[in-house]
Coordinates of C-alpha atoms in Angstrom, one line a residue:
Chain A
M27 CA 0.0 0.0 0.0
P28 CA 1.6 3.4 -1.0
A29 CA 2.2 5.8 1.8
A30 CA -0.3 8.7 2.0
A31 CA 0.9 12.1 0.9
K32 CA 1.9 14.4 3.7
P33 CA -0.5 17.3 4.2
K34 CA 1.0 20.7 3.4
A35 CA 1.8 22.6 6.5
K36 CA -0.1 25.9 6.9
P37 CA 2.3 28.9 6.6
P38 CA 2.8 30.7 9.9
A39 CA 1.1 34.1 10.3
R40 CA 3.4 37.1 9.8
G41 CA 5.5 37.9 12.7
A42 CA 4.5 34.8 14.5
S43 CA 7.6 32.7 13.8
K44 CA 10.1 34.6 15.9
K45 CA 7.8 34.7 18.9
G46 CA 7.0 31.0 18.4
A47 CA 10.7 30.1 18.3
A48 CA 11.4 32.0 21.4
R49 CA 8.5 30.4 23.2
K50 CA 9.8 27.0 22.0
R51 CA 13.2 27.7 23.5
A52 CA 11.9 29.0 26.7
A53 CA 9.3 26.3 27.2
P54 CA 11.4 23.3 28.2
A55 CA 13.1 24.9 31.2
A56 CA 9.9 26.5 32.4
S57 CA 7.8 23.4 32.0
L58 CA 10.4 21.2 33.8
A59 CA 10.6 23.7 36.7
G60 CA 6.8 23.7 36.8
A61 CA 6.6 20.0 36.9
L62 CA 9.3 19.7 39.5
A63 CA 7.3 22.3 41.6
E64 CA 4.2 20.3 41.1
A65 CA 6.0 17.2 42.3
A66 CA 7.2 18.9 45.5
W67 CA 3.8 20.6 46.0
A68 CA 2.0 17.2 45.7
E69 CA 3.4 16.2 49.1
A70 CA 3.6 19.7 50.6
D71 CA -0.2 20.2 49.9
L72 CA -1.1 17.3 52.1
A73 CA 1.0 18.6 55.0
L74 CA -0.5 22.1 54.7
A75 CA -4.0 20.6 54.6
E76 CA -3.2 18.8 57.8
A77 CA -1.8 21.9 59.4
L78 CA -5.0 23.8 58.6
A79 CA -7.2 21.0 60.1
Y80 CA -5.0 21.0 63.3
L81 CA -5.2 24.8 63.5
D82 CA -9.0 24.6 63.8
E83 CA -8.6 22.0 66.5
A84 CA -6.1 24.2 68.3
Q85 CA -8.5 27.2 68.2
G86 CA -11.3 25.1 69.7
A87 CA -9.0 23.5 72.4
G88 CA -10.6 23.5 75.8
D89 CA -7.5 23.9 77.9
Q90 CA -3.9 25.0 77.7
A91 CA -2.5 21.4 77.6
A92 CA -4.8 20.4 74.7
Y93 CA -3.9 23.6 72.9
A94 CA -0.1 22.9 73.3
D95 CA -0.7 19.3 72.1
V96 CA -2.4 20.4 68.9
L97 CA 0.0 23.3 68.3
E98 CA 2.8 20.8 68.2
L99 CA 1.0 19.0 65.4
V100 CA 0.5 22.3 63.5
A101 CA 4.2 23.0 63.8
Q102 CA 5.1 19.5 62.7
S103 CA 2.9 19.7 59.6
L104 CA 4.1 23.1 58.7
S105 CA 7.7 22.0 59.0
R106 CA 7.0 19.0 56.8
A107 CA 5.4 21.2 54.1
A108 CA 8.4 23.5 54.2
R109 CA 10.8 20.6 53.8
K110 CA 8.9 19.3 50.8
R111 CA 9.3 22.7 49.3
G112 CA 13.0 22.8 50.0
L113 CA 12.9 25.3 52.8
A114 CA 15.5 25.0 55.5
R115 CA 15.8 26.8 58.9
L116 CA 18.9 29.0 59.5
G117 CA 20.8 28.9 62.8
K118 CA 19.9 27.5 66.1
L119 CA 17.5 29.0 68.7
G120 CA 19.5 30.7 71.5
A121 CA 22.8 30.4 69.7
R122 CA 25.3 33.2 69.6
E123 CA 26.4 34.3 66.1
A124 CA 28.5 37.1 64.6
Y125 CA 26.1 39.8 63.4
D126 CA 25.6 39.9 59.7
A127 CA 23.2 42.5 58.3
N128 CA 22.6 40.3 55.2
L129 CA 21.4 37.3 57.3
H130 CA 20.1 38.9 60.5
D131 CA 17.2 41.1 61.4
L132 CA 18.1 42.9 64.6
N133 CA 15.4 43.2 67.3
G134 CA 15.6 46.4 69.4
A135 CA 17.1 49.8 68.9
G136 CA 20.7 50.8 69.1
S137 CA 23.0 53.3 67.4
R138 CA 25.7 50.8 66.5
P139 CA 25.3 47.3 65.2
P140 CA 26.6 44.7 67.7
K141 CA 29.4 42.3 67.0
T142 CA 27.7 39.2 68.5
V143 CA 24.0 38.5 68.7
R144 CA 21.7 35.8 70.0
V145 CA 19.2 34.0 67.7
E146 CA 15.6 34.7 68.8
A147 CA 13.8 33.3 65.8
R148 CA 15.4 31.2 63.1
G149 CA 15.5 32.4 59.5
V150 CA 14.4 30.4 56.5
A151 CA 16.3 29.8 53.3
R152 CA 15.9 27.8 50.1
G153 CA 19.2 26.8 48.6
G154 CA 21.4 30.0 48.7
D155 CA 18.4 32.4 49.0
V156 CA 17.5 33.7 52.4
L157 CA 13.7 34.1 52.3
V158 CA 13.3 35.3 55.9
K159 CA 16.3 36.7 57.9
T160 CA 17.1 35.2 61.3
R161 CA 15.7 37.5 64.0
V162 CA 18.4 38.2 66.5
G163 CA 18.8 40.2 69.7
R164 CA 21.7 42.0 71.4
L165 CA 23.4 40.0 74.1
G166 CA 22.3 41.0 77.5
A167 CA 18.9 42.3 76.2
P168 CA 15.9 40.8 77.9
K169 CA 14.7 37.7 76.0
R170 CA 11.5 38.1 74.0
P171 CA 8.6 36.0 75.2
Chain B
M15 CA 23.1 18.6 21.0
T16 CA 21.8 15.4 19.5
D17 CA 23.4 12.6 21.5
W18 CA 21.8 11.9 24.8
T19 CA 22.1 9.4 27.6
L20 CA 19.1 7.9 29.4
C21 CA 19.2 6.1 32.7
I22 CA 16.3 4.1 34.2
D23 CA 16.2 3.5 37.9
F24 CA 13.6 0.9 38.7
G25 CA 13.4 1.3 42.4
T26 CA 11.6 -0.8 45.0
A27 CA 8.5 1.4 45.2
Y28 CA 8.9 3.7 42.2
S29 CA 10.7 3.7 38.8
K30 CA 12.4 6.9 37.7
A31 CA 14.3 8.0 34.6
A32 CA 16.4 10.9 33.6
A33 CA 18.3 12.0 30.5
A34 CA 21.3 14.2 29.9
P35 CA 23.4 15.2 26.9
A36 CA 26.0 12.5 26.2
D37 CA 28.9 15.0 26.9
A38 CA 27.3 16.2 30.1
W39 CA 30.3 14.9 32.2
S40 CA 32.8 17.1 30.4
R41 CA 30.6 20.0 29.6
F42 CA 28.1 20.2 32.5
E43 CA 25.1 22.5 32.4
P44 CA 22.6 21.9 35.1
S45 CA 19.7 23.1 32.9
M46 CA 20.3 20.2 30.5
V47 CA 19.6 17.6 33.2
R48 CA 16.2 16.3 32.3
P49 CA 14.3 14.1 34.9
L50 CA 11.5 12.5 32.9
M51 CA 7.8 12.7 33.7
L52 CA 7.0 9.0 33.6
S53 CA 3.6 9.7 35.2
G54 CA 3.0 12.8 33.2
H55 CA -0.2 11.1 32.0
H56 CA -1.6 11.3 35.5
H57 CA -3.2 14.5 36.7
H58 CA -2.3 14.1 40.4
G59 CA 0.8 13.2 42.3
N60 CA 4.4 13.4 41.5
P61 CA 4.8 13.2 37.7
F62 CA 8.4 11.9 37.9
L63 CA 7.6 8.7 39.8
L64 CA 6.1 5.6 38.2
D65 CA 4.7 3.2 40.7
S66 CA 6.5 -0.2 40.4
A67 CA 3.4 -2.4 40.5
V68 CA 1.5 -4.9 38.4
F69 CA -2.0 -6.1 39.3
V70 CA -3.6 -9.2 37.7
D71 CA -7.3 -8.4 37.7
E72 CA -10.3 -10.4 36.6
G73 CA -9.9 -10.0 32.9
R74 CA -7.0 -7.6 32.6
V75 CA -3.6 -6.6 34.0
L76 CA -3.2 -3.1 35.4
F77 CA 0.1 -1.2 35.8
G78 CA 1.6 1.5 38.0
R79 CA -0.8 3.7 40.0
A80 CA -3.9 1.9 38.7
A81 CA -2.5 -1.4 39.9
I82 CA -1.9 0.0 43.4
A83 CA -5.4 1.5 43.6
R84 CA -7.1 -1.7 42.4
A85 CA -5.1 -3.8 44.9
D86 CA -6.0 -1.5 47.7
A87 CA -9.7 -1.7 46.7
L88 CA -9.5 -5.5 46.8
G89 CA -7.3 -5.7 49.9
D90 CA -9.9 -7.6 51.9
K91 CA -10.0 -10.3 49.3
K92 CA -6.4 -11.3 49.8
R93 CA -5.4 -9.9 46.4
M94 CA -2.0 -8.3 46.0
A95 CA -0.1 -6.3 43.4
L96 CA 3.3 -7.6 42.4
K97 CA 5.8 -5.0 43.7
S98 CA 9.4 -4.8 44.7
F99 CA 10.8 -6.3 41.4
K100 CA 14.1 -4.9 42.4
T101 CA 14.3 -7.2 45.4
L102 CA 13.5 -10.1 43.1
L103 CA 16.1 -9.1 40.5
S104 CA 18.9 -9.1 43.1
V105 CA 18.4 -12.7 44.4
S106 CA 21.3 -15.0 43.8
D107 CA 19.4 -17.6 41.7
L108 CA 17.7 -15.2 39.4
D109 CA 16.7 -17.7 36.7
R110 CA 14.9 -19.8 39.3
A111 CA 13.1 -16.8 40.8
L112 CA 12.0 -15.6 37.3
N113 CA 10.7 -19.0 36.3
T114 CA 8.6 -19.4 39.4
N115 CA 4.9 -19.3 39.0
A116 CA 3.4 -16.1 40.5
P117 CA 1.6 -16.8 43.8
L118 CA -2.2 -17.1 43.9
S119 CA -2.7 -13.8 45.7
I120 CA -0.9 -12.1 42.8
D121 CA -2.2 -14.2 39.9
P122 CA -5.5 -16.0 40.7
H123 CA -5.7 -17.3 37.1
R124 CA -2.4 -19.2 37.6
I125 CA -1.2 -18.3 34.1
F126 CA 1.8 -16.1 34.8
Q127 CA 5.4 -16.7 35.9
M128 CA 7.2 -14.0 37.7
R129 CA 9.2 -13.5 34.5
D130 CA 6.0 -12.7 32.5
L131 CA 4.9 -10.1 35.0
I132 CA 8.3 -8.4 35.1
V133 CA 8.4 -8.3 31.3
L134 CA 5.0 -6.8 31.3
Y135 CA 6.0 -4.1 33.8
L136 CA 9.2 -3.4 32.0
A137 CA 7.2 -2.9 28.8
F138 CA 4.9 -0.5 30.6
L139 CA 8.0 1.3 31.9
L140 CA 9.7 1.5 28.5
E141 CA 6.5 2.9 27.0
A142 CA 6.3 5.5 29.8
V143 CA 9.9 6.4 29.1
E144 CA 9.2 6.7 25.4
Q145 CA 6.2 9.0 26.0
A146 CA 8.1 11.1 28.6
C147 CA 11.0 11.6 26.1
A148 CA 8.6 12.7 23.4
A149 CA 7.0 15.2 25.7
D150 CA 10.3 16.8 26.7
T151 CA 11.2 19.2 23.9
L152 CA 14.9 19.0 24.6
V153 CA 15.1 15.2 24.8
A154 CA 12.7 14.7 21.9
G155 CA 15.3 16.3 19.7
A156 CA 17.9 13.6 20.4
T157 CA 19.0 11.7 17.3
R158 CA 20.8 9.1 19.3
M159 CA 19.9 7.9 22.8
S160 CA 22.2 5.5 24.7
R161 CA 20.5 3.7 27.5
R162 CA 21.5 2.2 30.8
Y163 CA 19.8 1.1 34.0
A164 CA 20.9 1.5 37.6
A165 CA 21.1 -1.4 40.0
P166 CA 22.9 -2.2 43.3
A167 CA 26.1 -4.2 42.8
W168 CA 24.9 -7.8 42.7
R169 CA 25.4 -9.6 45.9
S170 CA 26.6 -12.8 44.1
G171 CA 29.3 -10.8 42.5
D172 CA 28.4 -12.1 39.0
S173 CA 27.5 -8.7 37.6
A174 CA 28.0 -9.8 34.0
G175 CA 25.8 -12.9 34.3
M176 CA 23.0 -10.9 36.0
H177 CA 23.3 -8.1 33.5
Q178 CA 22.7 -10.6 30.6
V179 CA 19.5 -11.8 32.2
I180 CA 18.2 -8.3 32.8
V181 CA 19.1 -7.2 29.3
Q182 CA 17.2 -10.3 28.0
L183 CA 14.1 -9.2 30.1
F184 CA 14.4 -5.7 28.6
G185 CA 14.6 -7.2 25.1
E186 CA 11.4 -9.2 25.7
A187 CA 9.7 -6.1 27.1
E188 CA 10.7 -4.1 24.1
A189 CA 9.3 -6.7 21.8
F190 CA 6.1 -6.8 23.8
R191 CA 5.9 -3.0 23.7
A192 CA 6.4 -3.0 19.9
L193 CA 3.4 -5.3 19.6
V194 CA 1.0 -3.5 22.0
G195 CA 2.3 0.1 21.9
K196 CA 0.3 2.9 23.6
K197 CA -2.4 0.6 24.9
L198 CA 0.1 -0.1 27.8
M199 CA -0.6 3.3 29.2
S200 CA -4.3 2.9 29.3
P201 CA -5.7 3.4 32.9
D202 CA -7.8 0.3 32.3
G203 CA -4.6 -1.8 31.7
L204 CA -4.4 -4.5 29.1
P205 CA -6.9 -7.3 28.5
L206 CA -5.7 -10.8 29.3
S207 CA -6.6 -11.8 25.8
T208 CA -4.2 -9.2 24.3
I209 CA -1.4 -10.4 26.7
S210 CA -2.0 -14.1 25.9
S211 CA -1.7 -13.3 22.2
A212 CA 1.3 -10.9 22.3
L213 CA 3.4 -12.1 25.2
P214 CA 4.5 -15.5 23.8
K215 CA 5.5 -13.8 20.6
A216 CA 7.5 -11.2 22.5
L217 CA 9.3 -13.9 24.6
A218 CA 10.2 -15.8 21.5
N219 CA 11.3 -12.7 19.5
A220 CA 13.1 -10.6 22.1
R221 CA 14.7 -7.5 20.6
A222 CA 18.4 -7.0 20.9
M223 CA 18.9 -4.3 23.5
D224 CA 21.9 -2.1 23.8
I225 CA 21.6 -1.1 27.4
G226 CA 24.4 -0.6 30.0
L227 CA 24.5 -1.2 33.7
I228 CA 25.6 1.4 36.2
F229 CA 25.9 0.6 39.9
E230 CA 23.8 2.9 42.1
A231 CA 26.9 3.8 44.1
T232 CA 28.6 4.9 40.9
A233 CA 25.6 7.0 39.9
A234 CA 25.8 8.7 43.3
A235 CA 29.5 9.4 42.6
A236 CA 28.5 10.9 39.3
Y237 CA 25.9 13.4 40.5
T238 CA 28.1 14.3 43.5
S239 CA 31.3 14.9 41.4
V240 CA 29.9 16.3 38.1
G241 CA 31.1 19.8 37.3
L242 CA 33.4 20.0 40.4
E243 CA 37.0 21.1 40.0
D244 CA 37.8 19.4 43.3
A245 CA 35.8 16.2 42.7
G246 CA 38.4 13.9 44.2
S247 CA 39.3 10.5 43.1
H248 CA 38.0 8.3 45.9
L249 CA 34.4 8.1 47.3
I250 CA 32.7 6.0 49.9
V251 CA 28.9 5.7 49.6
V252 CA 26.4 4.6 52.3
D253 CA 23.2 3.6 50.7
M254 CA 20.4 2.9 53.2
G255 CA 17.3 1.7 51.3
A256 CA 14.2 -0.1 52.5
G257 CA 15.7 -3.7 52.7
T258 CA 19.4 -3.3 52.8
T259 CA 22.2 -0.9 53.8
D260 CA 25.1 -1.0 51.4
I261 CA 28.5 0.4 51.8
A262 CA 30.5 0.8 48.6
A263 CA 33.8 2.4 47.7
L264 CA 34.8 3.8 44.4
A265 CA 38.1 5.0 43.0
R266 CA 38.7 6.9 39.8
V267 CA 41.7 5.5 37.9
G268 CA 42.4 7.6 34.8
A269 CA 39.1 8.0 33.0
R270 CA 37.6 4.9 34.6
T271 CA 35.8 4.5 37.9
I272 CA 36.3 1.2 39.6
E273 CA 34.6 -0.3 42.6
L274 CA 36.9 -1.5 45.5
P275 CA 35.1 -4.8 46.2
E276 CA 36.9 -5.5 49.5
A277 CA 35.1 -2.4 50.9
R278 CA 31.6 -3.7 50.0
V279 CA 29.4 -4.5 52.9
T280 CA 25.7 -5.3 52.7
M281 CA 23.6 -5.3 55.8
K282 CA 20.1 -6.8 56.0
Q283 CA 19.1 -4.1 58.5
A284 CA 17.9 -0.9 56.8
G285 CA 14.8 1.4 56.5
D286 CA 12.3 -1.4 57.2
F287 CA 14.3 -2.4 60.3
I288 CA 14.2 1.2 61.6
D289 CA 10.4 1.2 60.9
R290 CA 9.9 -1.8 63.1
I291 CA 12.0 -0.3 65.9
I292 CA 10.0 2.8 65.8
A293 CA 6.6 1.0 65.7
N294 CA 7.6 -1.3 68.6
L295 CA 8.8 1.7 70.7
V296 CA 5.6 3.6 70.2
I297 CA 3.5 0.5 71.0
E298 CA 5.5 -0.2 74.1
N299 CA 4.9 3.3 75.4
A300 CA 1.2 3.5 74.4
S301 CA -0.2 2.3 77.7
W302 CA -3.8 2.5 76.5
A303 CA -3.1 0.1 73.6
R304 CA -2.7 -3.1 75.6
S305 CA -5.1 -5.5 73.7
K306 CA -3.9 -7.3 70.6
D307 CA -6.5 -5.5 68.5
D308 CA -5.5 -2.1 69.7
Q309 CA -1.8 -2.8 69.1
S310 CA -2.5 -4.2 65.7
E311 CA -4.6 -1.1 64.8
L312 CA -1.8 1.2 66.1
W313 CA 0.8 -0.8 64.1
N314 CA -1.1 -0.3 60.9
V315 CA -1.5 3.5 61.6
L316 CA 2.2 3.8 62.3
M317 CA 3.2 1.9 59.1
R318 CA 0.9 4.1 57.0
Q319 CA 2.6 7.2 58.4
M320 CA 6.1 5.9 58.9
R321 CA 7.7 7.9 56.1
D322 CA 6.5 11.2 57.7
I323 CA 7.3 10.0 61.2
K324 CA 10.9 9.1 60.2
E325 CA 11.3 12.4 58.3
S326 CA 10.3 14.4 61.3
V327 CA 12.4 12.4 63.7
F328 CA 15.5 12.7 61.4
A329 CA 15.0 16.4 60.7
D330 CA 13.6 17.8 63.9
G331 CA 14.7 15.2 66.4
R332 CA 11.1 14.2 67.3
A333 CA 7.8 13.3 65.8
T334 CA 4.3 13.4 67.2
L335 CA 1.5 11.1 66.0
R336 CA -2.2 11.7 66.7
H337 CA -4.2 8.5 67.2
R338 CA -7.6 8.3 68.8
G339 CA -7.3 11.9 69.9
K340 CA -4.1 11.3 71.8
N341 CA -0.6 12.5 71.0
I342 CA 2.2 10.0 70.9
T343 CA 5.7 11.5 70.7
L344 CA 8.9 9.7 69.8
S345 CA 12.3 11.2 69.8
M346 CA 15.6 10.3 68.1
R347 CA 17.0 9.8 71.5
D348 CA 14.4 7.1 72.2
I349 CA 15.5 5.3 69.1
E350 CA 19.2 5.6 70.0
R351 CA 18.5 4.0 73.4
D352 CA 16.9 0.9 71.8
A353 CA 19.0 -2.3 72.1
D354 CA 18.3 -3.4 68.6
F355 CA 19.2 0.0 67.2
K356 CA 22.4 0.0 69.3
A357 CA 23.4 -3.4 67.8
F358 CA 22.6 -2.2 64.3
Y359 CA 24.5 1.1 64.7
K360 CA 27.5 -0.8 66.1
N361 CA 27.6 -3.1 63.0
L362 CA 27.0 -0.1 60.7
S363 CA 29.9 1.9 62.3
E364 CA 32.2 -1.1 61.9
A365 CA 31.2 -1.7 58.3
F366 CA 31.7 2.0 57.5
A367 CA 35.1 2.0 59.3
H368 CA 36.1 -1.0 57.3
G369 CA 35.0 0.5 54.0
L370 CA 36.8 3.7 54.9
M371 CA 40.0 1.9 55.8
V372 CA 39.9 0.2 52.3
V373 CA 39.2 3.4 50.4
R374 CA 41.7 5.5 52.3
G375 CA 44.3 2.7 51.8
D376 CA 43.7 2.8 48.1
A377 CA 43.9 6.6 48.1
V378 CA 47.3 6.5 49.8
L379 CA 48.6 3.9 47.3
R380 CA 47.5 6.2 44.4
G381 CA 49.0 9.3 46.1
Q382 CA 45.6 11.0 46.8
T383 CA 44.9 13.1 49.8
E384 CA 41.1 13.1 50.0
V385 CA 38.2 10.7 50.2
Q386 CA 34.7 12.0 49.8
A387 CA 31.8 10.5 51.7
I388 CA 28.1 10.6 50.7
A389 CA 24.9 9.0 51.8
V390 CA 22.1 8.1 49.4
G391 CA 18.7 6.3 49.6
G392 CA 15.8 6.8 51.9
G393 CA 18.1 6.9 55.0
A394 CA 20.5 9.5 53.7
A395 CA 19.1 12.2 56.0
A396 CA 19.2 10.1 59.1
P397 CA 21.4 11.9 61.7
F398 CA 23.2 8.7 62.6
I399 CA 24.2 8.2 59.0
Q400 CA 25.3 11.9 58.6
G401 CA 27.1 11.5 61.9
L402 CA 29.1 8.6 60.5
L403 CA 30.2 10.6 57.4
K404 CA 31.3 13.5 59.5
K405 CA 33.0 11.5 62.2
K406 CA 36.6 12.5 62.8
T407 CA 39.2 10.0 61.8
T408 CA 42.2 9.0 63.8
R409 CA 44.7 9.7 61.0
A410 CA 44.6 13.2 59.4
T411 CA 45.3 12.0 55.8
P412 CA 43.7 11.2 53.5
R413 CA 41.1 13.5 54.9
V414 CA 37.4 12.6 54.6
V415 CA 35.1 15.2 53.2
A416 CA 31.3 14.6 53.7
R417 CA 29.4 15.7 50.6
P418 CA 25.7 16.9 50.8
A419 CA 23.0 14.4 49.8
T420 CA 21.7 17.0 47.4
P421 CA 24.6 18.5 45.4
D422 CA 24.9 22.3 45.1
W423 CA 24.2 22.3 41.4
A424 CA 20.6 21.1 42.1
H425 CA 20.0 24.5 43.6
A426 CA 20.8 26.2 40.3
R427 CA 18.6 29.2 39.3
E428 CA 17.3 27.4 36.3
F429 CA 15.3 25.1 38.5
Q430 CA 13.8 27.9 40.4
G431 CA 14.3 26.1 43.7
N432 CA 12.2 23.1 42.6
L433 CA 14.7 20.4 41.8
A434 CA 16.4 20.2 45.3
P435 CA 13.3 19.2 47.2
V436 CA 12.7 16.2 44.9
F437 CA 16.3 15.5 44.1
P438 CA 16.8 12.6 46.6
Q439 CA 14.0 10.6 44.9
L440 CA 15.4 11.2 41.4
A441 CA 19.1 11.2 42.3
I442 CA 20.2 7.8 41.0
S443 CA 18.5 8.2 37.6
I444 CA 20.1 11.6 37.2
G445 CA 23.6 10.4 38.3
G446 CA 23.2 7.4 35.9
A447 CA 22.4 9.7 33.0
L448 CA 25.4 12.0 33.8
A449 CA 28.0 9.3 34.2
P450 CA 30.4 8.8 31.3
D451 CA 30.6 5.4 29.7
D452 CA 33.8 4.7 31.6
M453 CA 31.8 4.5 34.8
L454 CA 29.5 1.7 33.6
A455 CA 29.7 -1.7 35.3
A456 CA 28.6 -3.6 32.1
R457 CA 27.8 -2.5 28.7
G458 CA 25.9 -3.5 25.6
G459 CA 23.3 -6.1 25.1
V460 CA 22.9 -9.7 24.1
S461 CA 21.6 -11.7 21.1
P462 CA 18.1 -12.5 21.9
V463 CA 17.3 -16.1 22.8
A464 CA 14.0 -17.6 23.8
A465 CA 13.4 -17.8 27.5
V466 CA 13.6 -21.1 29.2
R467 CA 10.5 -21.8 31.2
T468 CA 10.7 -24.5 33.8
D469 CA 7.3 -24.0 35.6
I470 CA 8.6 -24.0 39.1
E471 CA 5.7 -24.1 41.6
A472 CA 5.1 -21.0 43.6
A473 CA 5.8 -21.0 47.3
P474 CA 2.6 -20.9 49.4
D475 CA 1.1 -17.5 49.8

């Protein structure tokens, strides 16, 4: 049986070819990054959904102990969602670090930046990008609740 | 770029595949690393993971996610999907294992041997790879694609012999795929009538496959070292999977990478063993779960959530589980105090120390000053594994440098922060695609020969 003749391709509209080529080049990287994000989100979604459900439970908790119990689960689910999205904590709570304005957000006022600070709330990074700076306080300053 | 390399990693739970330009090792560009969307046809879940499962249903055979779902739905009828092919493929008497009839819980019709089901799954996997390659605009442009698969170093040591059997299976699967084509990806699976007609033909006319073998440890070495100026020549790999913990050492000699077999240790305790320790600890401490039924229920809950529990314990030092409105908390310290864990850790430390001694000795002989250490597999993030890698050695040289489980290049801007979180799952397939031919443990294929079927009876279910 002879092969069927190939249908003629429709000529592209004027001005469309360059844009089309650019899109074609840009598409692979973007679509792969999107699919990778989808893969990470598939698991992070579940952890976030759990956190929301526990949050409701925490808000309706009858006493302090029950509230603390559920809050622990909220924190655990949020931490898991963050890990699935590649977020990592920076520093260690209560640790002393050399002050770095690029990494630290200094609590409290003062005319001169301190040399050493104490970590009051950990920062968050993804790869080399700092998304939230580590909140730090001056040594000797009263600890925040 | 027209020459590409593809690596298939058929893991215990999921299969993965990745492609990279054939010259990626010498001209590395992170953006050209292409994990393949083997489950791109599904609208939910991780598109890069293809469930390693086959389910023999009433009148058809289902694959992947559909197989798992159907097996779950029929769980109360003692029906099971065939999973963990990788475990089967690493047994010492592979021919016998392949020619065994599938157990009744897997094949109620008593028509399939294990070999048949593995060939069917591999055909499904090859079709998923084909479609994923076609959907990736960079990979689709490849004019030549060389293929390899990743596997642990065979316990029997007969890598070449095992490789020939696996290549034969791939050849049969390719022949079956050629006969059935896209129907393999149907969510409804394949009718038994189609399989009965096509499978014997495929087994009798296996295609000659040109597919190489790369050891998983070597793939880990490849993704760890690629693009690094200071990649080093010697590497020790700790691979803690579900069923085994393997320690392997590699040395680069000229362009080739060789395994140092005297360093190899395989331990039967691994992820599943840690799971049981955790479950037993939780049940021991759950004073309200004293009846057999309560304990059995709690065991099932724990096993369903074990991955998350372990992840939290490893990352945060503790995990909390909610069951029947009660919180149960377990810490890494609780695990470290367990007698079984202590015995396992002692053995692991000794095995690692032995591997390290071998690889450092080889490094000294070759005039090298550094050994790199890396952990791969599901247990890579465990603090006790990371602790081993970073443990100070008594002698200063060659120094041991612990490499991160996720290499720095996985954080490249091109991936917009999205590769690193899923990298551990895809790592072996990516490393296998990046590795140059010199790193392969076996190459090429075989002339197809018809499979020998001996109809060995299945063991009782």
